[in-house]
PDB file of C-alpha atoms and ligand atoms in Angstrom:
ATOM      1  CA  UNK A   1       0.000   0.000   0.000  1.00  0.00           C
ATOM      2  CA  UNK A   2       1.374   3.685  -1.034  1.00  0.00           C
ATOM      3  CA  UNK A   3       1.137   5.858   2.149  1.00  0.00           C
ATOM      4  CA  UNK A   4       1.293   9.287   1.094  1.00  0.00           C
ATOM      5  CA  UNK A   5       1.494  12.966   2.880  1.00  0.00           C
ATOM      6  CA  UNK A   6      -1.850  13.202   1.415  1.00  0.00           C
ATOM      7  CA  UNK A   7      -3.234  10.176   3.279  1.00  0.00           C
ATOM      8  CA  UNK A   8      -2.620  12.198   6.232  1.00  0.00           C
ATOM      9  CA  UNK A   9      -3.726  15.429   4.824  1.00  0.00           C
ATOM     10  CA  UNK A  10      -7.486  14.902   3.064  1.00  0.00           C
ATOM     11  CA  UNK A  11     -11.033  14.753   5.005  1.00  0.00           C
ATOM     12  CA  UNK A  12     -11.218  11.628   7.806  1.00  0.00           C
ATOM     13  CA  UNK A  13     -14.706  10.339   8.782  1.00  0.00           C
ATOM     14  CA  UNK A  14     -15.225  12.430  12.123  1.00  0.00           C
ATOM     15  CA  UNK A  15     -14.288  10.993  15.356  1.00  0.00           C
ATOM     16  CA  UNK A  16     -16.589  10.333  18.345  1.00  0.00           C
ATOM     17  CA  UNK A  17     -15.875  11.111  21.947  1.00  0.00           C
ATOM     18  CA  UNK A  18     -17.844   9.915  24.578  1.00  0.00           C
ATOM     19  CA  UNK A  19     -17.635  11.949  27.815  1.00  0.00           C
ATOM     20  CA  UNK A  20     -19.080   9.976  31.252  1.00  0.00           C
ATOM     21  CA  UNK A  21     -18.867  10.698  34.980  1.00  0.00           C
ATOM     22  CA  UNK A  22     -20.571   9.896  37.845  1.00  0.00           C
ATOM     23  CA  UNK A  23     -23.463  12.931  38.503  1.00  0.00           C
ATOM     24  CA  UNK A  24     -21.682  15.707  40.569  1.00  0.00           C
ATOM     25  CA  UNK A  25     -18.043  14.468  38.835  1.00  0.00           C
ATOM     26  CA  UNK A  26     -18.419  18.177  37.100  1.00  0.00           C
ATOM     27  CA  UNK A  27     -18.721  17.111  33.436  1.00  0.00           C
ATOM     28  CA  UNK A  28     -21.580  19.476  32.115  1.00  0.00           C
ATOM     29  CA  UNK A  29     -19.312  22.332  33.120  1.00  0.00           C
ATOM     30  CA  UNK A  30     -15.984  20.518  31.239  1.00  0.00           C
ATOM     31  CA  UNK A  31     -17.901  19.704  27.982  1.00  0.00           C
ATOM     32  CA  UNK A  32     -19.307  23.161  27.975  1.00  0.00           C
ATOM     33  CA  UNK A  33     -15.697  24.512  28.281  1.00  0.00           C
ATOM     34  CA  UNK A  34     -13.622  22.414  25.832  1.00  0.00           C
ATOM     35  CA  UNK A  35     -16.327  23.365  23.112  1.00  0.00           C
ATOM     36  CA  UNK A  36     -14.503  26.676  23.304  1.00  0.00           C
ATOM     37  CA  UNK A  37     -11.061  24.988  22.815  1.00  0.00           C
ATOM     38  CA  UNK A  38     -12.501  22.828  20.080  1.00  0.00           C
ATOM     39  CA  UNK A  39     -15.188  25.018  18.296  1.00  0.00           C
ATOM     40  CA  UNK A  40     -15.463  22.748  15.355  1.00  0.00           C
ATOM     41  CA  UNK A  41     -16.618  19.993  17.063  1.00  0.00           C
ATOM     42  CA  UNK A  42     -20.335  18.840  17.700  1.00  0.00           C
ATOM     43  CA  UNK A  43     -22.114  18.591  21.006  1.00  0.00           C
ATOM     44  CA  UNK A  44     -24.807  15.707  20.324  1.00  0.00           C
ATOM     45  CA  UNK A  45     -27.996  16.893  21.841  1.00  0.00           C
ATOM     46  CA  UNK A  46     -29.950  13.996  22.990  1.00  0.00           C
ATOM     47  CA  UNK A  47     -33.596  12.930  23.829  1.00  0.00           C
ATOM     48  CA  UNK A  48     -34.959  12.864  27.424  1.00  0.00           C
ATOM     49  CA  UNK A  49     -38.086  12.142  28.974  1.00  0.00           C
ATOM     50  CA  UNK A  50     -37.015  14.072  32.174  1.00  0.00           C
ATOM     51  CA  UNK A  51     -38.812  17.266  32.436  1.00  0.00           C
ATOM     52  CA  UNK A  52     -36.636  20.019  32.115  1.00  0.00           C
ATOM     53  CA  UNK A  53     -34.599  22.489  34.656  1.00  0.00           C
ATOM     54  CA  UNK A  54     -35.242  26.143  35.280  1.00  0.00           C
ATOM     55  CA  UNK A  55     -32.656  27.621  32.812  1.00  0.00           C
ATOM     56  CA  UNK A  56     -32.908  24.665  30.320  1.00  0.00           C
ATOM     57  CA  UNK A  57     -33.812  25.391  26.832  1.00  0.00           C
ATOM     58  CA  UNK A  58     -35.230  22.669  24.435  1.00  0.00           C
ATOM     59  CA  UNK A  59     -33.705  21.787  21.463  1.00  0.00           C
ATOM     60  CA  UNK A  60     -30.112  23.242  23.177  1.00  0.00           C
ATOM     61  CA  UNK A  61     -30.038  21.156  26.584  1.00  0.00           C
ATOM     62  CA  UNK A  62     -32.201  18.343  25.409  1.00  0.00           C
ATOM     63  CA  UNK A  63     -34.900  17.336  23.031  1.00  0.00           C
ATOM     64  CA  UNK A  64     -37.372  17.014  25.864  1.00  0.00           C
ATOM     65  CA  UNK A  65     -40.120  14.846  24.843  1.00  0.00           C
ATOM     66  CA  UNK A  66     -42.877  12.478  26.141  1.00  0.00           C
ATOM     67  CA  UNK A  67     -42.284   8.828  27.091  1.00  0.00           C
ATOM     68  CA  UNK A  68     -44.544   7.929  24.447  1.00  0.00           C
ATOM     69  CA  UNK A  69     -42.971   9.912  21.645  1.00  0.00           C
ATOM     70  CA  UNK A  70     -39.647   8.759  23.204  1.00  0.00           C
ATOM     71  CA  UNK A  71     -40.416   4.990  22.608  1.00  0.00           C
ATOM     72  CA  UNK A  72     -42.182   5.465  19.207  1.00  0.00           C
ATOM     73  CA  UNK A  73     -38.579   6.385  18.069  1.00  0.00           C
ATOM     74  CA  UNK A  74     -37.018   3.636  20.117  1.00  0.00           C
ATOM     75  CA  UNK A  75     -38.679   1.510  17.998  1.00  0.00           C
ATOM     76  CA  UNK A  76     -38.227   2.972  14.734  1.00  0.00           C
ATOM     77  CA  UNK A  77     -34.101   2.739  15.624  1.00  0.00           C
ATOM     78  CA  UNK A  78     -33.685   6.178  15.854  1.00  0.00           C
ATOM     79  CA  UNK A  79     -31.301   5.882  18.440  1.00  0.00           C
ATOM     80  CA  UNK A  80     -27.794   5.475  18.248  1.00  0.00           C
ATOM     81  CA  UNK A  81     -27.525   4.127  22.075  1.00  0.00           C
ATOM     82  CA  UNK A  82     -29.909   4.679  24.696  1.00  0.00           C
ATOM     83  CA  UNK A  83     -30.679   4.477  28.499  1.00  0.00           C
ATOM     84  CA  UNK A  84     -32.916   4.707  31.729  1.00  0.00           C
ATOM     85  CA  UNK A  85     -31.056   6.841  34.307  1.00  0.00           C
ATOM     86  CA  UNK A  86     -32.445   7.868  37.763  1.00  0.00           C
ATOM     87  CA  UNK A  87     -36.153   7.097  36.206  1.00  0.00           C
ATOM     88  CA  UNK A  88     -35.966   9.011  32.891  1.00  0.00           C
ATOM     89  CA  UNK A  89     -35.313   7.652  28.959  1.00  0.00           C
ATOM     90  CA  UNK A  90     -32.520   9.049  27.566  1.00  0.00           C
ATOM     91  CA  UNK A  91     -30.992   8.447  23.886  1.00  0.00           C
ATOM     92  CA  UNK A  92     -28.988  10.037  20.883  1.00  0.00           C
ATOM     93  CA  UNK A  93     -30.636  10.648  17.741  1.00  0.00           C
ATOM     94  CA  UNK A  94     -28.905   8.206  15.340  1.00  0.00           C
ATOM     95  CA  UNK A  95     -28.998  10.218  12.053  1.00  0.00           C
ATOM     96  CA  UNK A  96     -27.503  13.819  13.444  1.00  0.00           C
ATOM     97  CA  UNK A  97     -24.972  11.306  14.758  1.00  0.00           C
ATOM     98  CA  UNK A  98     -24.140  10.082  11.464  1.00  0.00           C
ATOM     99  CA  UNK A  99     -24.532  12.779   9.473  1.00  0.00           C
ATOM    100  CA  UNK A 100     -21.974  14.441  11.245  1.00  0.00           C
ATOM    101  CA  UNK A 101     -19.736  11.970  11.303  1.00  0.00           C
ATOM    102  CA  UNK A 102     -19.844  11.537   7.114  1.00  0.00           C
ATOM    103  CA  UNK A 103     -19.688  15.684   7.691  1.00  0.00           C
ATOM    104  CA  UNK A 104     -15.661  15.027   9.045  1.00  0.00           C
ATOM    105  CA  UNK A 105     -17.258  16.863  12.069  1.00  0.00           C
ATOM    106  CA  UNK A 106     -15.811  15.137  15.602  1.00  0.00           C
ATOM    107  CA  UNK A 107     -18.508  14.866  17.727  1.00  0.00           C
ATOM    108  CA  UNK A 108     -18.954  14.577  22.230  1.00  0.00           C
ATOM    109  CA  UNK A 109     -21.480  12.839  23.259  1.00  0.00           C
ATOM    110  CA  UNK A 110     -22.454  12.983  27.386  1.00  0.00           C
ATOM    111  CA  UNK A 111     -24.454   9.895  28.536  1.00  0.00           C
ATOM    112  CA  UNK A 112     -23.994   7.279  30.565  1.00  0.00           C
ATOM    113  CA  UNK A 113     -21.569   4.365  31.275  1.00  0.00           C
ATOM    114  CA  UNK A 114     -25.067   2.347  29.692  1.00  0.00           C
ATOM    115  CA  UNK A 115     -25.105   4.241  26.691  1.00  0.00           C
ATOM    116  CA  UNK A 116     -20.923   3.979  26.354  1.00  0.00           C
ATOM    117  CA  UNK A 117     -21.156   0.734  26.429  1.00  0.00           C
ATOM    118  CA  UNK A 118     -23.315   0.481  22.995  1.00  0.00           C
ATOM    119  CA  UNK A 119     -21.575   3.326  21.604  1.00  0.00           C
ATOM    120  CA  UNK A 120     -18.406   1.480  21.943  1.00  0.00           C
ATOM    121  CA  UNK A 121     -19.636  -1.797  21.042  1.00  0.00           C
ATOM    122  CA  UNK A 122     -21.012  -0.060  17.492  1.00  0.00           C
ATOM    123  CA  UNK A 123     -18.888   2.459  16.493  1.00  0.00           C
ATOM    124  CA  UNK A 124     -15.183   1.361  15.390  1.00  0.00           C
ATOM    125  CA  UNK A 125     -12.501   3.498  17.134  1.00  0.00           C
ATOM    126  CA  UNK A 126     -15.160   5.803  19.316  1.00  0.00           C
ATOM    127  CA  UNK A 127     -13.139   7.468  22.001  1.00  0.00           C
ATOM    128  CA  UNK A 128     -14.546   6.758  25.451  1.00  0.00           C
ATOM    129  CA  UNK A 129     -13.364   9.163  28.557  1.00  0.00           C
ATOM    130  CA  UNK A 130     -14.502   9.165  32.461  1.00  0.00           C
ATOM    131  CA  UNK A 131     -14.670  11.771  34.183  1.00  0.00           C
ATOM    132  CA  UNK A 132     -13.830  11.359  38.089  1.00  0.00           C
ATOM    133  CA  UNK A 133     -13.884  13.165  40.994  1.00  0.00           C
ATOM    134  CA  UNK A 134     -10.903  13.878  43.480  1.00  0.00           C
ATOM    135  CA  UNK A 135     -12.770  11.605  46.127  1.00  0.00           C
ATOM    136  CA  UNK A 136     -15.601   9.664  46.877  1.00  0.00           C
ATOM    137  CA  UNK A 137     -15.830  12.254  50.047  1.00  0.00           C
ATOM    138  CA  UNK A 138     -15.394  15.113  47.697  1.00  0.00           C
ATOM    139  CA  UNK A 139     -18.244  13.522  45.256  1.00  0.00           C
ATOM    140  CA  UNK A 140     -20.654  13.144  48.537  1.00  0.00           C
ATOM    141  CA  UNK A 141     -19.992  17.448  49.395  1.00  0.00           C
ATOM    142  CA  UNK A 142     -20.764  18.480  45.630  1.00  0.00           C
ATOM    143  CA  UNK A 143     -23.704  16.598  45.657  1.00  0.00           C
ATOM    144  CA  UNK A 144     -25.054  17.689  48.759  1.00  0.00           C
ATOM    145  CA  UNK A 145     -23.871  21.275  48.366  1.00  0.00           C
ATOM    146  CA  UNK A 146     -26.391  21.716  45.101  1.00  0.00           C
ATOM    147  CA  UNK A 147     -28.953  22.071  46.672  1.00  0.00           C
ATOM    148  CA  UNK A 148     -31.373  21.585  44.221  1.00  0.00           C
ATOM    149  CA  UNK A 149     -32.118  17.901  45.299  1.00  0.00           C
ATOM    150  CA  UNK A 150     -33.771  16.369  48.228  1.00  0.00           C
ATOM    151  CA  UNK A 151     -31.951  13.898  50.499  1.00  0.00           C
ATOM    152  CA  UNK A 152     -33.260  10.654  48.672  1.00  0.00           C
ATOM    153  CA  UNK A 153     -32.294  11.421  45.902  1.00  0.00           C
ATOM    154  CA  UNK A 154     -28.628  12.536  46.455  1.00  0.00           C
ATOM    155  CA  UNK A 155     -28.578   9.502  48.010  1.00  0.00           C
ATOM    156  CA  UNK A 156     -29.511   7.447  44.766  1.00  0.00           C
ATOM    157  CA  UNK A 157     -27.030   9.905  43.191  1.00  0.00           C
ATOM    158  CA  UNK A 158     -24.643   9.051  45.349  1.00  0.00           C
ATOM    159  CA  UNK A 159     -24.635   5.089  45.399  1.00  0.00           C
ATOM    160  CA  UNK A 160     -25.455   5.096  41.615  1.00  0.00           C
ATOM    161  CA  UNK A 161     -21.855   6.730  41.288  1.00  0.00           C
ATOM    162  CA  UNK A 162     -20.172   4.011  43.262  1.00  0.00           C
ATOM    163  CA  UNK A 163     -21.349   1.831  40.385  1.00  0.00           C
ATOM    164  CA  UNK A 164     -20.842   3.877  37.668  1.00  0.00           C
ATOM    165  CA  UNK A 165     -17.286   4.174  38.716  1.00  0.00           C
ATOM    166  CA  UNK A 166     -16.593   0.055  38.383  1.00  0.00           C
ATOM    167  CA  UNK A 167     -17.682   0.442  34.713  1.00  0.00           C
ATOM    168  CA  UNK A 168     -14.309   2.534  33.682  1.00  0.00           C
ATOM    169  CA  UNK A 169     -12.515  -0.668  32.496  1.00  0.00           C
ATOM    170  CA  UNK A 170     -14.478  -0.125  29.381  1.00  0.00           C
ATOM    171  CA  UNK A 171     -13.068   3.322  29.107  1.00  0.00           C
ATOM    172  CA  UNK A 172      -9.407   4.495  26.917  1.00  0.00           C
ATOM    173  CA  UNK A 173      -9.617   7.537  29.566  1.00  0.00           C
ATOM    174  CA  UNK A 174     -10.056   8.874  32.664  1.00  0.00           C
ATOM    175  CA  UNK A 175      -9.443  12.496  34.006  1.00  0.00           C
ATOM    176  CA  UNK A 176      -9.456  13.704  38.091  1.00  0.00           C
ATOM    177  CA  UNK A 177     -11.677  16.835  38.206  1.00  0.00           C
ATOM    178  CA  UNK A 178     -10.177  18.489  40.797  1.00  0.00           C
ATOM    179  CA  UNK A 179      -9.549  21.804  38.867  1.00  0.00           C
ATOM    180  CA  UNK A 180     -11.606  22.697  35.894  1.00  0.00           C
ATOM    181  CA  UNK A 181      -9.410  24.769  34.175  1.00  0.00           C
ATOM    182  CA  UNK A 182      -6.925  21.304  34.353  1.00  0.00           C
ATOM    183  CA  UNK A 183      -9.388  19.147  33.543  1.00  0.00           C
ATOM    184  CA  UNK A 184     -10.503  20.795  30.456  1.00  0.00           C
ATOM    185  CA  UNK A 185      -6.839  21.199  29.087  1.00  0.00           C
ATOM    186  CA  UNK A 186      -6.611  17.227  29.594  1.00  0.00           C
ATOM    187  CA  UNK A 187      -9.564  16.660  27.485  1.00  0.00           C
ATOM    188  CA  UNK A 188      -8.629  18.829  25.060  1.00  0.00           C
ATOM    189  CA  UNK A 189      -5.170  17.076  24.545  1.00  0.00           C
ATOM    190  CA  UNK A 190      -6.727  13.891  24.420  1.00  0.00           C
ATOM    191  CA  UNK A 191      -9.013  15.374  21.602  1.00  0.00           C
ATOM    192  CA  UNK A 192      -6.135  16.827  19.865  1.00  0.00           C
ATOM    193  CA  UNK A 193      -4.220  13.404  20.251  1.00  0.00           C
ATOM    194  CA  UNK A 194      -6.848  11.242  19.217  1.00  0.00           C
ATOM    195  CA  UNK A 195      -7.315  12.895  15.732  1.00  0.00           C
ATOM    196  CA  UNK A 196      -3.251  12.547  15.166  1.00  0.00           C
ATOM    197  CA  UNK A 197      -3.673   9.147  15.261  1.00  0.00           C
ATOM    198  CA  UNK A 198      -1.865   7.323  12.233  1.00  0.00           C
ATOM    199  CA  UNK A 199      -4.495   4.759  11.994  1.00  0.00           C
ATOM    200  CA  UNK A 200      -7.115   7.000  11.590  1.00  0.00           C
ATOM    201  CA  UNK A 201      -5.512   7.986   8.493  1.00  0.00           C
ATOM    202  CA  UNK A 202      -4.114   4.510   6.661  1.00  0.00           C
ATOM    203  CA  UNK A 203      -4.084   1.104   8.021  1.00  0.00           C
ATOM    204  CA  UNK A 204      -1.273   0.252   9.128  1.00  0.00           C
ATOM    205  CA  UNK A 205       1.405  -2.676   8.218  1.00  0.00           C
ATOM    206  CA  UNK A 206       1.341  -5.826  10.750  1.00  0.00           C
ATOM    207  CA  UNK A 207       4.775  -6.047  13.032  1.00  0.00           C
ATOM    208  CA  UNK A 208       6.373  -8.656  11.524  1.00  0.00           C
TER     209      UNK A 208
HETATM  210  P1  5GP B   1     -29.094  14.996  33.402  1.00  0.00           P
HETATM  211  O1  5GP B   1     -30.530  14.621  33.465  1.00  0.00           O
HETATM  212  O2  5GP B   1     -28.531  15.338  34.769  1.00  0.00           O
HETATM  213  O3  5GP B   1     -28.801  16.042  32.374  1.00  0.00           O
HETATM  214  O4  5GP B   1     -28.293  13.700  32.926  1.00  0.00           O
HETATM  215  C1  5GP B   1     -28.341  12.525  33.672  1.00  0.00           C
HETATM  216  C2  5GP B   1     -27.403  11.512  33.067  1.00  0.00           C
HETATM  217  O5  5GP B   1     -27.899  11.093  31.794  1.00  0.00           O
HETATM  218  C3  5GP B   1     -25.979  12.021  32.816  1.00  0.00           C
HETATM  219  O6  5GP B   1     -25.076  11.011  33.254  1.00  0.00           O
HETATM  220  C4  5GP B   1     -25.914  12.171  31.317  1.00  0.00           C
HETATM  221  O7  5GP B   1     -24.597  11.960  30.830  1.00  0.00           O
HETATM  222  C5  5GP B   1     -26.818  11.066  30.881  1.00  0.00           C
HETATM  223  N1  5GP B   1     -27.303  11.265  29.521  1.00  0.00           N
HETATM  224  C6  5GP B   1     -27.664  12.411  28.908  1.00  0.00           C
HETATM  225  N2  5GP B   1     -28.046  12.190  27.650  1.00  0.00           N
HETATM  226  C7  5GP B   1     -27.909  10.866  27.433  1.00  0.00           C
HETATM  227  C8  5GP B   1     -28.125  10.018  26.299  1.00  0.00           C
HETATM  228  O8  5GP B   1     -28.515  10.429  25.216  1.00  0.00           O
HETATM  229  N3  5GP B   1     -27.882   8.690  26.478  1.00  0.00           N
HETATM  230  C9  5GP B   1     -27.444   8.171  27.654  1.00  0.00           C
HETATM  231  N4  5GP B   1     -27.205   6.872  27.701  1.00  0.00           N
HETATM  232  N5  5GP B   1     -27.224   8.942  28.736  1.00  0.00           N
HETATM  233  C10 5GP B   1     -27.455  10.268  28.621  1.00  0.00           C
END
């Protein structure tokens, strides 16, 4: 096979990045940020039966929609991955996915370690990063410090994380959110990184 400087150079199929954490781990805050670093990419905007927060605008935050509307399109497979978390459906919309993706665009997708799972399982060379915080005891303060949540459920929160953490052996990545400004220059290098990656460009030649 010929491997030119041009192999390196023309249009690649985009990349996806999956970015997971454990709910209080700080990840809205770090995907929101390295979108500023990496304007080009694409923020999937997903589905959700969850009604939606003061300061939440649809069609930006979510697609909020009804159960009923949400499982119409589950069955038509117009979800790329999808999952229940803390009582609410949750799923990408398969052809934006794609359709960026053909685009070259690289696109971040935050769900769950459920919805990583399928992502990873269906999409060749999908980049999969967890987010974690400093401590367990740290995770416990942000979650009670919110304030927006009543005492049942931050505990649900809390011993849903516990779990969530065991499932980063399926990930390539993890970052420690202690300090945001840190944490979003470590997922921007592993963005950059990722999309220097020679066999995302040719295939390459079997050691011998
Ligand atoms: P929240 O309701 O707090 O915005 O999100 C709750 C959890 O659902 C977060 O862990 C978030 O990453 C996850 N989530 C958001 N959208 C999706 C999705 O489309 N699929 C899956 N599997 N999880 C999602």
């Amino acid at each position: 096979m010929t491997v030119s400087i041009r192999s390196f150079t023309k249009r690649r199929p985009g990349i996806v990045f999956i970015v997971s954490a454990p709910s209080g781990a700080g990840k809205t805050t770090l995907t929101r940020q390295v979108l500023e670093v990496h304007p080009e990419m694409s923020l999937s905007v997903s589905c959700t039966t969850r009604t939606p927060r003061s300061g939440e605008t649809q069609g930006e935050d979510y697609h909020f929609v009804s159960e009923r509307a949400f499982r119409r399109m589950l069955d038509a497979g117009e979800f790329a991955e999808w999952a229940e978390v803390h009582g609410s459906l949750y799923g990408t919309p398969r052809r934006m996915l794609e359709r960026q993706l053909r685009k070259g665009r690289d696109v971040l997708l935050d769900i769950d370690v459920q919805g990583a799972r399928q992502i990873k399982q269906h999409v060749r060379n999908a980049v999969a990063i967890f987010v974690l915080p400093p401590s367990l005891k740290e995770l416990r303060r942000r979650l009670a410090a919110r304030g927006t949540d009543a005492r049942k459920t931050i505990e649900q929160r809390w011993l849903r994380a516990r779990h969530e953490i065991r499932e980063i052996q399926g990930y390539d990545y993890f970052i420690v959110n202690r300090d945001v400004d840190d944490a979003v220059a470590r997922l921007a290098a592993i963005i950059a990184a990722e999309r220097v990656k020679v066999c995302r460009f040719i295939q390459k030649r079997k050691p011998a």
